[in-house]
CSV table of C-alpha atoms in Angstrom, one decimal:
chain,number,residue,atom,x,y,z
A,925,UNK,CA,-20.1,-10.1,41.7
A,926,UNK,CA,-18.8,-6.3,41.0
A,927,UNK,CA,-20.8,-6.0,38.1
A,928,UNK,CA,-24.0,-7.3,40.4
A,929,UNK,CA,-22.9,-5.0,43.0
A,930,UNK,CA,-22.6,-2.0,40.3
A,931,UNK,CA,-26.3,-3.0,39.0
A,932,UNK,CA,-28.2,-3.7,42.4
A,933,UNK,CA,-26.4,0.1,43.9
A,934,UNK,CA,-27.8,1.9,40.2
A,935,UNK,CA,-31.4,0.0,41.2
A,936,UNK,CA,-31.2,1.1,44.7
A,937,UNK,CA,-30.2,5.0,43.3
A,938,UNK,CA,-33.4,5.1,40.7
A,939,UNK,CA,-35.6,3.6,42.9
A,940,UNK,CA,-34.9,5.3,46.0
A,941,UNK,CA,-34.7,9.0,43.9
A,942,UNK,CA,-34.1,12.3,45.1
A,943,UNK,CA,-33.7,12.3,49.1
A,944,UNK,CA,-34.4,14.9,51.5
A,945,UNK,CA,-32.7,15.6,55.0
A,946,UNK,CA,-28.8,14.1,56.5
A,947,UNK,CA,-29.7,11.2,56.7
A,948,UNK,CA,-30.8,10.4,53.6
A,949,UNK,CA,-28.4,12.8,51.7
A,950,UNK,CA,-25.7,10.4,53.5
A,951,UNK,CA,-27.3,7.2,52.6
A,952,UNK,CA,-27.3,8.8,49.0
A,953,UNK,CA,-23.8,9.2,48.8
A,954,UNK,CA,-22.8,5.8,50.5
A,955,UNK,CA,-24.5,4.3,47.5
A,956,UNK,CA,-23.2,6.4,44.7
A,957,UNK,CA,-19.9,5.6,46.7
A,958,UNK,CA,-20.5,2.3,46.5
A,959,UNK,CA,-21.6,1.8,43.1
A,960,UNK,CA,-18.4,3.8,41.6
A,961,UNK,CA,-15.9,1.4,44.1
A,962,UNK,CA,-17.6,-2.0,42.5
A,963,UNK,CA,-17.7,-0.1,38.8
A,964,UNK,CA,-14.2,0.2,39.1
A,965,UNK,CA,-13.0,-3.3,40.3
A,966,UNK,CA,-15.2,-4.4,37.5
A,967,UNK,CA,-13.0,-2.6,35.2
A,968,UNK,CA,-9.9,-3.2,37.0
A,969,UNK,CA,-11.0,-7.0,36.9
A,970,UNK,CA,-12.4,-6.7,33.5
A,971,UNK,CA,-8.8,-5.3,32.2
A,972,UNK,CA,-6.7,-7.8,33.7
A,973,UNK,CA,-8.9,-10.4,32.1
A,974,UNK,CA,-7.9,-8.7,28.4
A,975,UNK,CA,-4.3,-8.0,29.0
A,976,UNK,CA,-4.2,-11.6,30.2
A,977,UNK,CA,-5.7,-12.8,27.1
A,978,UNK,CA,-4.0,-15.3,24.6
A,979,UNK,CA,-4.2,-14.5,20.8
A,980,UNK,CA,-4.2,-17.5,18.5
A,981,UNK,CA,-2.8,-17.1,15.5
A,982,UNK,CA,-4.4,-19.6,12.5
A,983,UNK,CA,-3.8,-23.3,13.5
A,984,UNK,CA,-3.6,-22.2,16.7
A,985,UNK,CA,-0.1,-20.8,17.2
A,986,UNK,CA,0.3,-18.8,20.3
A,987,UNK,CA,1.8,-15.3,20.3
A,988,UNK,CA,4.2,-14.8,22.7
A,989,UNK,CA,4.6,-11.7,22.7
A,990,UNK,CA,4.6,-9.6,26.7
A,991,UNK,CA,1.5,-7.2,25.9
A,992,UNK,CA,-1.7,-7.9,23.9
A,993,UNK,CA,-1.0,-5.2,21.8
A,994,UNK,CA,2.3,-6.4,20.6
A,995,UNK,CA,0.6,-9.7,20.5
A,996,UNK,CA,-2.3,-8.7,18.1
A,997,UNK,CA,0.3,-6.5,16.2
A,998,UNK,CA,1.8,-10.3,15.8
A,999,UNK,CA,-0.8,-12.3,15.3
A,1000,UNK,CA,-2.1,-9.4,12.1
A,1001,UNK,CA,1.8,-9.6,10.7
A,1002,UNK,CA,1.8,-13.4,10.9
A,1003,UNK,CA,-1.5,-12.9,9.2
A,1004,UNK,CA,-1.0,-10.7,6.3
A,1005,UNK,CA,2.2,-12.7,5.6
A,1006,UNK,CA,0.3,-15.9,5.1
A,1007,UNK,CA,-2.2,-13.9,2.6
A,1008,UNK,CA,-0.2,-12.1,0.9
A,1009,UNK,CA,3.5,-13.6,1.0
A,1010,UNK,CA,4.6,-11.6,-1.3
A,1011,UNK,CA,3.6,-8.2,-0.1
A,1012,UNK,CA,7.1,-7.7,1.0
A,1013,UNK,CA,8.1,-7.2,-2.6
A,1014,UNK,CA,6.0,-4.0,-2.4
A,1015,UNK,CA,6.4,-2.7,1.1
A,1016,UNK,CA,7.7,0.7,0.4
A,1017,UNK,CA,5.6,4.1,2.1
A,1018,UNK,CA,3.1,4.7,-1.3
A,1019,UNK,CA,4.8,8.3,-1.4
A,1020,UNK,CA,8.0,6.8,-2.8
A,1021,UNK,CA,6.0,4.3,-5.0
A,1022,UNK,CA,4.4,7.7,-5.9
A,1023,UNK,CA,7.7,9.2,-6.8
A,1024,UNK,CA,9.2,6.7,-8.6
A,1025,UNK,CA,5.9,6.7,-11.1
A,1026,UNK,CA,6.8,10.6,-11.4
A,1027,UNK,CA,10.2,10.1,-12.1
A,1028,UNK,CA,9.5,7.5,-14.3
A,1029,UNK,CA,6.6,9.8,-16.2
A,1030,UNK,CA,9.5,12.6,-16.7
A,1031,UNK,CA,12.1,10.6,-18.0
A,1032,UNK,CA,14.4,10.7,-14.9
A,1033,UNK,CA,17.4,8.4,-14.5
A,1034,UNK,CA,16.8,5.4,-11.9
A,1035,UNK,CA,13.1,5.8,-10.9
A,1036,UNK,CA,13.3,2.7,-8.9
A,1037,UNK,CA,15.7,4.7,-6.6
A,1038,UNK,CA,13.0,6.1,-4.5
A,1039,UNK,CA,12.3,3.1,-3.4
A,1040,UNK,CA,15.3,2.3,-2.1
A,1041,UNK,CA,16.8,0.2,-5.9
A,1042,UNK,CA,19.6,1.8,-7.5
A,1043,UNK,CA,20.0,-1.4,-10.2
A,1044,UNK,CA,17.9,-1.7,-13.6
A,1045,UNK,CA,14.4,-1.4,-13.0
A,1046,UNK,CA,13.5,-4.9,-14.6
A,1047,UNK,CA,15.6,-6.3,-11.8
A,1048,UNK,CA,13.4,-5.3,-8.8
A,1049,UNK,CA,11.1,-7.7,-8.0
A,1050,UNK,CA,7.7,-6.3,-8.4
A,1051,UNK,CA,9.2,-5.5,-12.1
A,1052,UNK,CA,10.2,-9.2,-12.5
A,1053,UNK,CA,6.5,-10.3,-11.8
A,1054,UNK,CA,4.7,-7.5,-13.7
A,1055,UNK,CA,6.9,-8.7,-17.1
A,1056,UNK,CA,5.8,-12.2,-15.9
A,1057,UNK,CA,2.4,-11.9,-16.5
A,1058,UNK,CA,1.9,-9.7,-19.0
A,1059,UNK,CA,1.5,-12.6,-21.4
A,1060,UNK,CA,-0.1,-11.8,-24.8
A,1061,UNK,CA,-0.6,-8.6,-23.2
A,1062,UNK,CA,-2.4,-7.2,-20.9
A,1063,UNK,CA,-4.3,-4.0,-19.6
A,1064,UNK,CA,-3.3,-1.9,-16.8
A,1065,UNK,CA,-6.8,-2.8,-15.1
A,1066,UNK,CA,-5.9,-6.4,-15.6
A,1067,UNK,CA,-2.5,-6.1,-14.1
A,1068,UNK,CA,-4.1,-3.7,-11.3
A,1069,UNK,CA,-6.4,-6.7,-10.4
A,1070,UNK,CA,-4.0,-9.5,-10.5
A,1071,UNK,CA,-1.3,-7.8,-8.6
A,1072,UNK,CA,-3.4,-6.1,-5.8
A,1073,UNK,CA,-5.1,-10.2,-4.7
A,1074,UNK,CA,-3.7,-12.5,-2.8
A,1075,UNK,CA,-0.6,-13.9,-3.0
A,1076,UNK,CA,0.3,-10.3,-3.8
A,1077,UNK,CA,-1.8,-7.5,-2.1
A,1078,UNK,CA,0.3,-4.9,-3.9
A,1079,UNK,CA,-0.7,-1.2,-3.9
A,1080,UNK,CA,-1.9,0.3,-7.4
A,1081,UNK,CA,0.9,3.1,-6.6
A,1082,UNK,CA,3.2,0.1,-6.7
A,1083,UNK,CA,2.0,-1.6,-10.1
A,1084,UNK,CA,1.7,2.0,-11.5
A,1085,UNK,CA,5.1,2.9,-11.5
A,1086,UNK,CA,6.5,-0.6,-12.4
A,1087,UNK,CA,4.6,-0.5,-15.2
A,1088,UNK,CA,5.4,3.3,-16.8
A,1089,UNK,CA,9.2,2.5,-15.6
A,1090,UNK,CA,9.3,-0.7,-17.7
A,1091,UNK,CA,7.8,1.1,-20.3
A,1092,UNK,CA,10.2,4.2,-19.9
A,1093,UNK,CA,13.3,1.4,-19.8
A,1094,UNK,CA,11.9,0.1,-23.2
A,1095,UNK,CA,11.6,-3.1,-21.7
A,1096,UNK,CA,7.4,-2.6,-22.6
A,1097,UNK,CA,5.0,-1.0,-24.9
A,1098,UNK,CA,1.8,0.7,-24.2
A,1099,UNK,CA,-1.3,1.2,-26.4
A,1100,UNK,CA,-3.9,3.5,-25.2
A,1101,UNK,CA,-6.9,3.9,-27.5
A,1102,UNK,CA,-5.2,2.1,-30.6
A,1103,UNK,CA,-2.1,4.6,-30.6
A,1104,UNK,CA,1.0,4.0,-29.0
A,1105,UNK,CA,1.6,5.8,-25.6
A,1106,UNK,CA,4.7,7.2,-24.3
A,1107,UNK,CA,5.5,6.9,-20.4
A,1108,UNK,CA,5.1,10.6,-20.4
A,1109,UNK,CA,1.3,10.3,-21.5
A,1110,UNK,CA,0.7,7.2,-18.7
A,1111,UNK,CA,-0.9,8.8,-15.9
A,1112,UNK,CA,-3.2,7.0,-13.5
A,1113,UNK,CA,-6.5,6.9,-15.3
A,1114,UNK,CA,-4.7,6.5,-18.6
A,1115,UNK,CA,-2.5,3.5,-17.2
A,1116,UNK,CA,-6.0,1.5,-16.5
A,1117,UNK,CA,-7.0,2.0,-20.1
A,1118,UNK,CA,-3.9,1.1,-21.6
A,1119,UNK,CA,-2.6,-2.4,-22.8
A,1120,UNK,CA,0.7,-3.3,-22.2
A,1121,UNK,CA,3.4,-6.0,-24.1
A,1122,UNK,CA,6.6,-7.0,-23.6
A,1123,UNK,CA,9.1,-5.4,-26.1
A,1124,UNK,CA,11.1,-7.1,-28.1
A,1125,UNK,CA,13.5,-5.1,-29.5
A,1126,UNK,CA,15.4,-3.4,-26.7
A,1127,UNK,CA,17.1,0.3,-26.6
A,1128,UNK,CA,19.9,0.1,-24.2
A,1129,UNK,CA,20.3,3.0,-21.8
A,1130,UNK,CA,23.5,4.1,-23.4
A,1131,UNK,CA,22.3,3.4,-26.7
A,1132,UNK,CA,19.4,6.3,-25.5
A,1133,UNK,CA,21.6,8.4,-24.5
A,1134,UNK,CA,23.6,8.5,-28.0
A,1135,UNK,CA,20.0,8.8,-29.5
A,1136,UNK,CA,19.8,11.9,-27.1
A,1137,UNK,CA,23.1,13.0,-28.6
A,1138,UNK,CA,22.0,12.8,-32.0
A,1139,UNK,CA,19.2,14.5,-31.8
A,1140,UNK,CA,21.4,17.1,-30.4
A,1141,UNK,CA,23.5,17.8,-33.2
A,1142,UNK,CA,20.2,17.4,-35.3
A,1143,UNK,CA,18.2,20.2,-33.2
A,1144,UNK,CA,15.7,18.2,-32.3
A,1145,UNK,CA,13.8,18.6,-29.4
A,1146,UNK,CA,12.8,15.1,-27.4
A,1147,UNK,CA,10.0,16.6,-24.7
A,1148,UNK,CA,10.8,14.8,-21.5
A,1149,UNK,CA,13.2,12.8,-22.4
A,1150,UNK,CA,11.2,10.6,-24.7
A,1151,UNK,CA,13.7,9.9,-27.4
A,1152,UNK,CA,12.2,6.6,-28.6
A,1153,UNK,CA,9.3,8.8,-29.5
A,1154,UNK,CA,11.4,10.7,-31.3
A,1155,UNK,CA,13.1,8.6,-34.4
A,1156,UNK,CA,10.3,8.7,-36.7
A,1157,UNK,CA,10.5,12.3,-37.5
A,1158,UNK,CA,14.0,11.5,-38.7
A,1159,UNK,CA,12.9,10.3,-41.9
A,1160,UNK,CA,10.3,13.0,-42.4
């Protein structure tokens, strides 16, 4: 009924048009005035009708939530979790994802500790599942697309820095056009182009750092850290 009353006053406005004199100047008015009064307990009605409104989640789960904001924000959790139920693994701000691969790239201790993981960086849980599927091997444009679908939804950032961490931890090696690749050399384009296996010999941290030693005494120079890079030249 207000939206009719709101539609028949507009008819009555552009029909009538332009009046002259009081009287119709007043009748003009007293249908503008009445058109606004039913616009607005349209909207009024209109809003009440919104808030009100339940959102189903899938299967039809009610969110109980007091506002429909807080019940959409809700229903969209409840349904990203079903999606991607392991998104949590990953739920870091991308700028400390994006630090860690930085870290990671320049041979810093702990990379993982950006996002909030002092341990061993194969201990964090996107890690654990990026060493789980590398298989054979695998690219880092295969690894992007498995991790970023359902049941993960993973951001590249995330997979990014897992993989140049595991490969800075020795725990993998990268090949990127037939040549080995340091974690140094694994930036974003090159990580996509690269292929990735699990290593099976394992440097140790503190085994690294008495490589680092050695080279110490030996004068040689191990460019961002990189000391596994390093050993062949001692046989030169």
């Amino acid at each position: 009924h207000a939206i009719a009353d709101v539609l028949a006053a507009r008819a009555t406005l552009d029909h009538r048009g332009v009046t002259h004199g009081t009287a119709g100047e007043e009748a003009q008015r007293g249908m503008e005035t009445r058109e606004r009064i039913a616009g607005e307990r349209a909207t009024d009605l209109i809003a009440g009708q919104v808030k009100d409104a339940a959102v189903l989640a899938g299967g039809g789960t009610a969110m109980p939530e007091p506002s429909l904001a807080q019940r959409l924000d809700a229903a969209a959790a409840t349904a990203r979790a079903r999606l991607f139920p392991q998104f949590k693994d990953a739920d870091r701000p991308a700028t400390e994802w994006q630090r860690a691969h930085r870290t990671a790239r320049e041979g810093g201790e702990n990379p993982f500790a950006a996002v909030g993981h002092p341990g061993e960086v194969d201990t964090h849980p996107v890690a654990r599942q990026v060493l789980d599927k590398i298989g054979a091997g695998k690219t880092g444009a295969d690894l992007r697309k498995t991790f970023e679908r359902d049941p993960y939804g993973w951001p590249q950032d995330a997979i990014d820095a897992a993989l140049v961490a595991l490969v800075r931890a020795n725990k993998l090696n990268a090949t990127l056009n037939g040549e080995p690749a340091s974690a140094s050399a694994l930036d974003n384009p090159s990580i996509g182009k690269s292929t990735f296996r699990r290593e099976e010999v394992v440097v140790s941290a503190r085994d690294r750092l008495a490589l680092r030693g050695l080279f110490s005494k030996l004068k040689i120079d191990a460019p961002n850290a990189d000391e596994l890079g390093e050993p062949p030249r001692l046989f030169l």
